[in-house]
Coordinates of C-alpha atoms in Angstrom, one line a residue:
Chain Q
M17 CA 18.8 9.4 4.7
K18 CA 18.5 7.9 1.3
I19 CA 15.3 5.8 0.7
S20 CA 14.6 2.9 -1.7
A21 CA 11.2 4.6 -2.7
R22 CA 11.7 5.2 -6.3
N23 CA 9.5 8.5 -6.7
T24 CA 10.5 11.6 -4.8
L25 CA 8.9 14.7 -6.3
K26 CA 10.0 18.2 -4.9
G27 CA 7.1 20.4 -4.6
T28 CA 5.4 23.2 -2.5
I29 CA 2.8 22.7 0.0
K30 CA -0.5 24.1 -1.3
A31 CA -3.0 23.0 1.5
I32 CA -3.4 21.0 4.7
E33 CA -6.5 19.7 6.1
V34 CA -6.3 18.3 9.4
G35 CA -8.4 15.5 10.9
A36 CA -8.4 13.6 14.3
V37 CA -5.8 10.9 13.3
N38 CA -4.8 11.9 9.4
T39 CA -4.0 14.9 7.7
E40 CA -4.5 15.7 4.0
V41 CA -1.5 17.6 2.3
V42 CA -1.6 18.9 -1.1
L43 CA 1.8 19.5 -2.9
E44 CA 2.3 21.0 -6.1
V45 CA 5.2 19.4 -7.8
A46 CA 5.1 21.0 -11.3
P47 CA 3.1 24.0 -12.7
G48 CA -0.5 22.7 -12.4
V49 CA 0.6 19.3 -11.3
E50 CA -0.6 18.5 -7.7
I51 CA -0.1 15.4 -5.6
T52 CA -2.3 14.7 -2.5
A53 CA -0.9 12.8 0.3
V54 CA -2.7 11.3 3.6
I55 CA -0.4 11.1 6.5
T56 CA -0.8 11.0 10.2
K57 CA -1.3 14.2 12.2
A58 CA 1.5 13.3 14.3
S59 CA 3.9 13.2 11.2
T60 CA 2.6 16.6 9.9
E61 CA 3.6 18.1 13.2
R62 CA 6.7 16.3 13.6
L63 CA 7.9 17.5 10.2
G64 CA 6.6 21.1 10.7
L65 CA 4.5 21.1 7.7
S66 CA 2.7 24.3 6.6
V67 CA 1.4 26.0 3.6
G68 CA 4.2 27.5 1.4
K69 CA 6.9 25.3 2.6
E70 CA 8.9 23.1 0.2
A71 CA 8.4 19.4 0.6
Y72 CA 8.7 16.2 -1.3
A73 CA 6.2 13.5 -2.3
V74 CA 7.4 10.2 -1.7
V75 CA 5.9 7.0 -3.3
K76 CA 7.0 3.5 -3.5
A77 CA 6.9 2.3 -7.0
S78 CA 4.7 -0.9 -6.2
D79 CA 1.9 1.8 -5.0
V80 CA 1.9 3.4 -8.5
M81 CA -0.6 2.2 -11.1
V82 CA -0.9 2.9 -14.7
A83 CA -3.9 4.0 -16.7
I84 CA -4.7 4.8 -20.1
E85 CA -7.8 6.6 -21.8
Chain W
M10 CA -14.4 4.9 -15.1
K11 CA -13.6 7.6 -12.5
I12 CA -11.7 6.3 -9.6
S13 CA -11.4 7.7 -6.0
A14 CA -7.5 7.7 -6.2
R15 CA -6.6 11.4 -5.7
N16 CA -3.6 11.3 -7.9
T17 CA -4.0 11.0 -11.6
L18 CA -0.9 12.6 -13.4
K19 CA -0.8 12.5 -17.2
G20 CA 2.6 11.7 -18.8
T21 CA 4.5 9.8 -21.5
I22 CA 6.0 6.2 -21.0
K23 CA 9.8 6.6 -21.1
A24 CA 10.9 3.1 -20.3
I25 CA 9.5 -0.4 -19.8
E26 CA 11.4 -3.2 -18.1
V27 CA 9.7 -6.7 -18.1
G28 CA 10.2 -9.3 -15.4
A29 CA 8.7 -12.7 -14.9
V30 CA 5.6 -11.5 -12.8
N31 CA 6.2 -7.5 -12.6
T32 CA 6.9 -4.8 -15.2
E33 CA 8.6 -1.5 -14.3
V34 CA 7.1 1.3 -16.2
V35 CA 8.7 4.9 -16.1
L36 CA 6.5 8.0 -16.8
E37 CA 7.5 11.5 -17.7
V38 CA 4.6 13.5 -15.9
A39 CA 6.2 17.0 -16.3
P40 CA 9.6 18.0 -18.0
G41 CA 12.2 16.2 -16.1
V42 CA 9.6 14.9 -13.4
E43 CA 9.4 11.1 -13.7
I44 CA 7.4 8.5 -11.8
T45 CA 8.0 4.9 -11.7
A46 CA 5.3 2.3 -11.4
V47 CA 5.8 -1.6 -10.9
I48 CA 2.6 -3.3 -12.1
T49 CA 2.1 -6.9 -13.2
K50 CA 3.2 -7.9 -16.8
A51 CA -0.3 -9.0 -17.4
S52 CA -1.5 -5.4 -16.8
T53 CA 1.1 -4.1 -19.0
E54 CA 0.0 -6.4 -21.9
R55 CA -3.8 -6.0 -21.2
L56 CA -3.3 -2.1 -21.4
G57 CA -0.9 -2.4 -24.4
L58 CA 1.7 -0.2 -22.8
S59 CA 4.8 0.8 -24.9
V60 CA 7.4 3.5 -24.8
G61 CA 6.2 6.7 -26.2
K62 CA 2.7 6.2 -25.4
E63 CA 0.6 8.5 -23.3
A64 CA -0.4 7.2 -20.0
Y65 CA -1.4 8.3 -16.4
A66 CA 0.3 7.6 -13.2
V67 CA -2.3 6.8 -10.5
V68 CA -1.7 6.8 -7.0
K69 CA -4.0 6.5 -3.7
A70 CA -3.5 9.5 -1.3
S71 CA -2.8 7.2 1.7
D72 CA 0.3 5.8 -0.3
V73 CA 2.0 9.2 -0.8
M74 CA 4.5 10.1 2.0
V75 CA 5.8 13.6 2.6
A76 CA 9.5 14.4 3.4
I77 CA 11.5 17.6 3.9
E78 CA 15.2 18.2 3.8
Chain A
M22 CA 15.8 13.9 4.3
K23 CA 13.0 13.5 7.2
I24 CA 10.1 11.4 6.0
S25 CA 6.5 11.4 7.2
A26 CA 6.6 7.4 7.5
R27 CA 6.1 6.9 11.1
N28 CA 8.1 3.7 11.3
T29 CA 11.9 3.9 10.9
L30 CA 13.6 0.6 12.3
K31 CA 17.5 0.4 12.2
G32 CA 18.9 -2.9 11.3
T33 CA 21.3 -5.2 9.6
I34 CA 20.9 -6.5 6.3
K35 CA 20.9 -10.5 6.7
A36 CA 20.0 -11.5 3.1
I37 CA 19.3 -10.2 -0.4
E38 CA 17.6 -12.1 -3.1
V39 CA 17.5 -10.6 -6.6
G40 CA 15.0 -11.0 -9.3
A41 CA 14.4 -9.4 -12.8
V42 CA 12.5 -6.4 -11.4
N43 CA 12.3 -6.9 -7.8
T44 CA 14.7 -7.7 -4.9
E45 CA 14.0 -9.3 -1.4
V46 CA 15.9 -7.6 1.4
V47 CA 15.9 -9.1 4.9
L48 CA 16.9 -6.8 7.8
E49 CA 17.3 -7.8 11.4
V50 CA 16.1 -4.7 13.5
A51 CA 16.4 -6.5 16.9
P52 CA 18.0 -9.7 18.1
G53 CA 15.7 -12.4 16.4
V54 CA 13.3 -9.7 14.9
E55 CA 13.5 -9.6 11.3
I56 CA 11.6 -7.6 8.5
T57 CA 11.5 -8.4 4.8
A58 CA 11.2 -5.8 2.2
V59 CA 10.5 -6.1 -1.6
I60 CA 11.9 -3.1 -3.5
T61 CA 13.0 -2.9 -7.1
K62 CA 16.5 -4.2 -8.2
A63 CA 17.3 -0.8 -9.3
S64 CA 16.9 0.9 -5.7
T65 CA 19.0 -1.8 -4.4
E66 CA 21.8 -1.1 -6.7
R67 CA 21.3 2.6 -6.1
L68 CA 21.5 2.3 -2.5
G69 CA 24.4 -0.2 -2.6
L70 CA 22.8 -2.5 -0.3
S71 CA 24.9 -5.7 0.6
V72 CA 24.6 -8.3 3.3
G73 CA 26.0 -7.2 6.6
K74 CA 25.4 -3.4 6.1
E75 CA 23.3 -1.2 8.3
A76 CA 20.1 -0.1 6.9
Y77 CA 16.5 1.0 7.9
A78 CA 13.2 -0.6 7.3
V79 CA 10.7 2.1 6.5
V80 CA 6.9 1.6 6.8
K81 CA 4.0 4.0 6.5
A82 CA 1.6 3.7 9.4
S83 CA -1.3 3.1 7.1
D84 CA 0.5 -0.2 5.7
V85 CA 0.7 -1.8 9.1
M86 CA -2.1 -4.1 10.3
V87 CA -2.6 -5.4 13.7
A88 CA -3.4 -9.0 14.7
I89 CA -4.2 -10.9 17.9
E90 CA -4.1 -14.5 18.7
Chain P
M23 CA -5.3 -18.2 10.0
K24 CA -1.8 -18.1 8.4
I25 CA -1.2 -15.1 6.2
S26 CA 1.3 -14.5 3.2
A27 CA 2.4 -11.3 4.8
R28 CA 6.1 -11.8 5.5
N29 CA 6.4 -9.7 8.6
T30 CA 4.6 -10.5 11.8
L31 CA 6.2 -8.8 14.8
K32 CA 4.9 -9.6 18.3
G33 CA 4.5 -6.8 20.7
T34 CA 2.7 -5.0 23.4
I35 CA 0.2 -2.2 22.8
K36 CA 1.6 1.2 24.1
A37 CA -1.0 3.6 23.0
I38 CA -4.3 3.9 21.1
E39 CA -5.5 7.1 19.6
V40 CA -9.1 7.2 18.2
G41 CA -10.5 9.2 15.5
A42 CA -13.7 9.1 13.6
V43 CA -12.8 6.6 11.0
N44 CA -9.1 5.5 12.0
T45 CA -7.3 4.7 14.8
E46 CA -3.7 4.9 15.6
V47 CA -2.1 1.9 17.4
V48 CA 1.4 2.0 18.8
L49 CA 3.2 -1.4 19.6
E50 CA 6.6 -2.0 21.2
V51 CA 8.0 -5.0 19.3
A52 CA 11.3 -5.0 21.1
P53 CA 12.8 -2.9 23.9
G54 CA 12.8 0.7 22.4
V55 CA 11.5 -0.5 19.1
E56 CA 8.1 0.8 18.3
I57 CA 5.8 0.3 15.1
T58 CA 2.7 2.4 14.5
A59 CA -0.3 1.4 12.7
V60 CA -3.4 3.0 11.4
I61 CA -6.4 0.9 11.1
T62 CA -10.0 1.6 11.2
K63 CA -11.7 2.3 14.4
A64 CA -14.2 -0.7 13.6
S65 CA -11.2 -3.2 13.4
T66 CA -9.9 -1.8 16.8
E67 CA -13.2 -2.6 18.4
R68 CA -13.6 -5.9 16.6
L69 CA -10.3 -7.1 17.9
G70 CA -10.9 -5.6 21.3
L71 CA -7.5 -3.8 21.4
S72 CA -6.3 -2.0 24.5
V73 CA -3.1 -0.6 26.0
G74 CA -1.0 -3.3 27.6
K75 CA -2.3 -6.2 25.5
E76 CA -0.2 -8.3 23.4
A77 CA -0.7 -8.1 19.7
Y78 CA 1.2 -8.4 16.3
A79 CA 2.3 -5.7 13.8
V80 CA 1.7 -7.3 10.2
V81 CA 3.2 -5.8 7.3
K82 CA 3.4 -7.1 3.6
A83 CA 6.9 -7.2 2.3
S84 CA 6.0 -4.9 -0.9
D85 CA 5.1 -2.2 1.7
V86 CA 8.5 -2.1 3.4
M87 CA 11.1 0.5 2.1
V88 CA 14.8 0.2 3.0
A89 CA 16.8 3.4 3.7
I90 CA 20.5 4.0 4.4
E91 CA 22.1 7.1 6.1
Chain E
M27 CA -4.8 -15.4 14.4
K28 CA -7.4 -12.4 13.9
I29 CA -6.3 -9.5 11.9
S30 CA -7.4 -5.9 11.6
A31 CA -7.5 -5.9 7.8
R32 CA -11.2 -5.4 6.9
N33 CA -11.4 -7.7 3.8
T34 CA -11.1 -11.4 4.2
L35 CA -12.8 -13.1 1.1
K36 CA -12.9 -16.9 1.0
G37 CA -12.2 -18.4 -2.5
T38 CA -10.5 -21.2 -4.3
I39 CA -7.1 -20.7 -6.0
K40 CA -7.5 -20.9 -9.8
A41 CA -4.1 -20.1 -11.0
I42 CA -0.4 -19.6 -9.7
E43 CA 2.2 -17.9 -11.8
V44 CA 5.7 -18.2 -10.3
G45 CA 8.5 -15.5 -10.8
A46 CA 12.0 -15.1 -9.3
V47 CA 10.8 -13.2 -6.2
N48 CA 7.0 -12.9 -6.9
T49 CA 4.4 -15.0 -7.3
E50 CA 0.9 -14.1 -8.9
V51 CA -2.0 -16.1 -7.1
V52 CA -5.6 -15.8 -8.6
L53 CA -8.6 -16.7 -6.4
E54 CA -12.2 -17.1 -7.2
V55 CA -14.2 -15.6 -4.4
A56 CA -17.6 -16.0 -5.9
P57 CA -18.9 -17.4 -9.2
G58 CA -17.1 -15.4 -11.8
V59 CA -15.6 -13.0 -9.2
E60 CA -11.9 -13.3 -9.0
I61 CA -9.0 -11.5 -7.1
T62 CA -5.4 -11.6 -8.1
A63 CA -2.8 -11.4 -5.6
V64 CA 1.1 -10.8 -5.8
I65 CA 2.9 -12.1 -3.1
T66 CA 6.4 -13.4 -2.6
K67 CA 7.5 -16.9 -3.7
A68 CA 8.6 -17.6 -0.3
S69 CA 5.2 -17.3 1.1
T70 CA 3.6 -19.1 -1.7
E71 CA 5.8 -21.9 -0.6
R72 CA 5.5 -21.4 3.0
L73 CA 1.6 -21.5 2.9
G74 CA 1.9 -24.6 0.5
L75 CA -0.6 -22.8 -2.0
S76 CA -1.6 -24.8 -5.1
V77 CA -4.4 -24.7 -7.5
G78 CA -7.7 -26.0 -6.3
K79 CA -7.0 -25.3 -2.7
E80 CA -9.2 -23.1 -0.5
A81 CA -7.7 -19.7 0.5
Y82 CA -8.6 -16.2 1.5
A83 CA -7.9 -12.9 -0.2
V84 CA -6.9 -10.5 2.7
V85 CA -7.0 -6.6 1.8
K86 CA -6.5 -3.7 4.1
A87 CA -9.4 -1.2 3.7
S88 CA -6.9 1.7 3.0
D89 CA -5.8 -0.2 0.0
V90 CA -9.3 -0.4 -1.6
M91 CA -10.1 2.4 -4.1
V92 CA -13.8 3.0 -5.3
A93 CA -14.7 3.7 -8.9
I94 CA -17.8 4.5 -10.8
E95 CA -18.7 4.4 -14.4
Chain D
M25 CA -10.1 5.1 -18.3
K26 CA -8.6 1.7 -18.2
I27 CA -6.1 1.1 -15.2
S28 CA -3.6 -1.4 -14.4
A29 CA -5.2 -2.4 -11.1
R30 CA -5.9 -6.1 -11.6
N31 CA -8.9 -6.3 -9.2
T32 CA -12.2 -4.5 -10.2
L33 CA -15.0 -5.9 -8.5
K34 CA -18.6 -4.4 -9.3
G35 CA -20.8 -4.0 -6.4
T36 CA -23.5 -1.9 -4.7
I37 CA -22.7 0.5 -1.9
K38 CA -24.1 -0.6 1.4
A39 CA -22.8 1.9 4.1
I40 CA -20.7 4.9 4.1
E41 CA -19.2 6.3 7.3
V42 CA -17.9 9.8 7.0
G43 CA -14.8 11.3 9.0
A44 CA -12.9 14.5 9.1
V45 CA -10.4 13.4 6.4
N46 CA -11.4 9.9 5.5
T47 CA -14.5 7.9 4.7
E48 CA -15.3 4.3 5.1
V49 CA -17.2 2.8 2.1
V50 CA -18.8 -0.7 2.2
L51 CA -19.6 -2.4 -1.1
E52 CA -21.5 -5.7 -1.6
V53 CA -19.6 -7.3 -4.5
A54 CA -21.7 -10.8 -4.6
P55 CA -24.5 -12.0 -2.2
G56 CA -22.9 -11.9 1.2
V57 CA -19.5 -10.8 0.0
E58 CA -18.5 -7.3 1.3
I59 CA -15.5 -5.2 0.5
T60 CA -14.6 -2.1 2.8
A61 CA -12.7 0.9 1.4
V62 CA -11.2 3.8 3.3
I63 CA -11.0 6.9 0.8
T64 CA -10.6 10.4 1.5
K65 CA -13.9 12.5 2.0
A66 CA -13.0 14.7 -0.9
S67 CA -13.1 11.6 -3.1
T68 CA -16.5 10.5 -1.9
E69 CA -17.9 13.8 -2.6
R70 CA -16.2 14.3 -6.0
L71 CA -17.6 10.7 -7.2
G72 CA -21.2 11.4 -5.5
L73 CA -21.0 8.2 -3.7
S74 CA -24.2 7.2 -1.8
V75 CA -25.8 4.1 -0.3
G76 CA -27.5 2.0 -2.9
K77 CA -25.5 3.2 -6.0
E78 CA -23.3 1.0 -8.1
A79 CA -19.7 1.4 -7.8
Y80 CA -16.5 -0.8 -8.2
A81 CA -13.9 -1.9 -5.5
V82 CA -10.6 -1.5 -7.1
V83 CA -7.5 -3.1 -5.8
K84 CA -3.7 -3.5 -7.0
A85 CA -2.5 -7.0 -6.9
S86 CA 0.5 -6.2 -4.6
D87 CA -2.0 -5.0 -2.1
V88 CA -3.6 -8.2 -1.7
M89 CA -2.5 -10.9 0.6
V90 CA -3.4 -14.5 0.9
A91 CA -4.3 -16.6 3.9
I92 CA -5.2 -20.2 4.8
E93 CA -6.8 -21.6 7.7

């Protein structure tokens, strides 16, 4: 499946924190660069996500903000 | 200002595409790793964004999805 | 690619409206049931979307609201 | 109330999963076509949602992605 | 229609900027407190929005971030 | 840090409800005008949020809808 979301960053799952409905998944997409996702617990199970596995962080461009110092 | 958004990735602006209401901003956050944002043209001007400048891509964790191959 | 987004609705592209940065894509996912997406023009071109083609509307569960009358 | 969100799909609530802060609500919007929402538990209670009730899945067009196989 | 979105702020439309696909709508929800929305041009027309009219800014709680100084 | 998000509303934290992964934070941004945010528990702790503190509700313009009666 090819998706319109402009941002697909390959990484490794570093941590998973499971709640009642949602799960927090931390991916390292480059050395020292981490992205945190909150997805449903059901999706975490369906995709078989676990620490150490390769996965992608996917983000729609309209959900990205830009900041400067 | 410190923000609750979990993801703040430092990068360099590679490209800016301006529309009537929105602007597309491409940041390189690691060698070969790019993130594209669509923000309003007004914000692009207010922040003074231009190609070559340092900036951050900011994403709320609930807007990040996870995919596997 | 398998994605964590809980909602993947198969449909047919009914209309595409192109702007400077964004494109509006209308899919029919069931008889008389349409879903409209606004995605970047670049994604529309990359995926080769055109009226009449089969495609999926993909929505993260945290972006869905519920309403009652 | 009329809302700018382009997508309002009528359906029947098939399942509700309650967490501490969030609730997962599954609606069937056409035979065999389901949409899952994650909303706050407070909203679930305020709207009086329960399995079997009619409800609408509401999604802003900028939160819909498009995918192809 | 009652919607699960937790945030419904009543205001007056102060400005509308129209693009090819999207429109930017500025509402004043309290004296000196403005909220800007980017919605599709089609929704702007369907709702008959114009400067000076009363309207509501509607935001899902999962789309709100918190910041401190 | 200056951010592209168009909406930054100053307020006072009225309530915090903590879940396993997410936290619900209610801010009063004008007399009688409240905004509710759902953010990760980790962000709540990192920012040191507590009832009575000043904070900002931050919302990207593309996440704001408009409604009329």
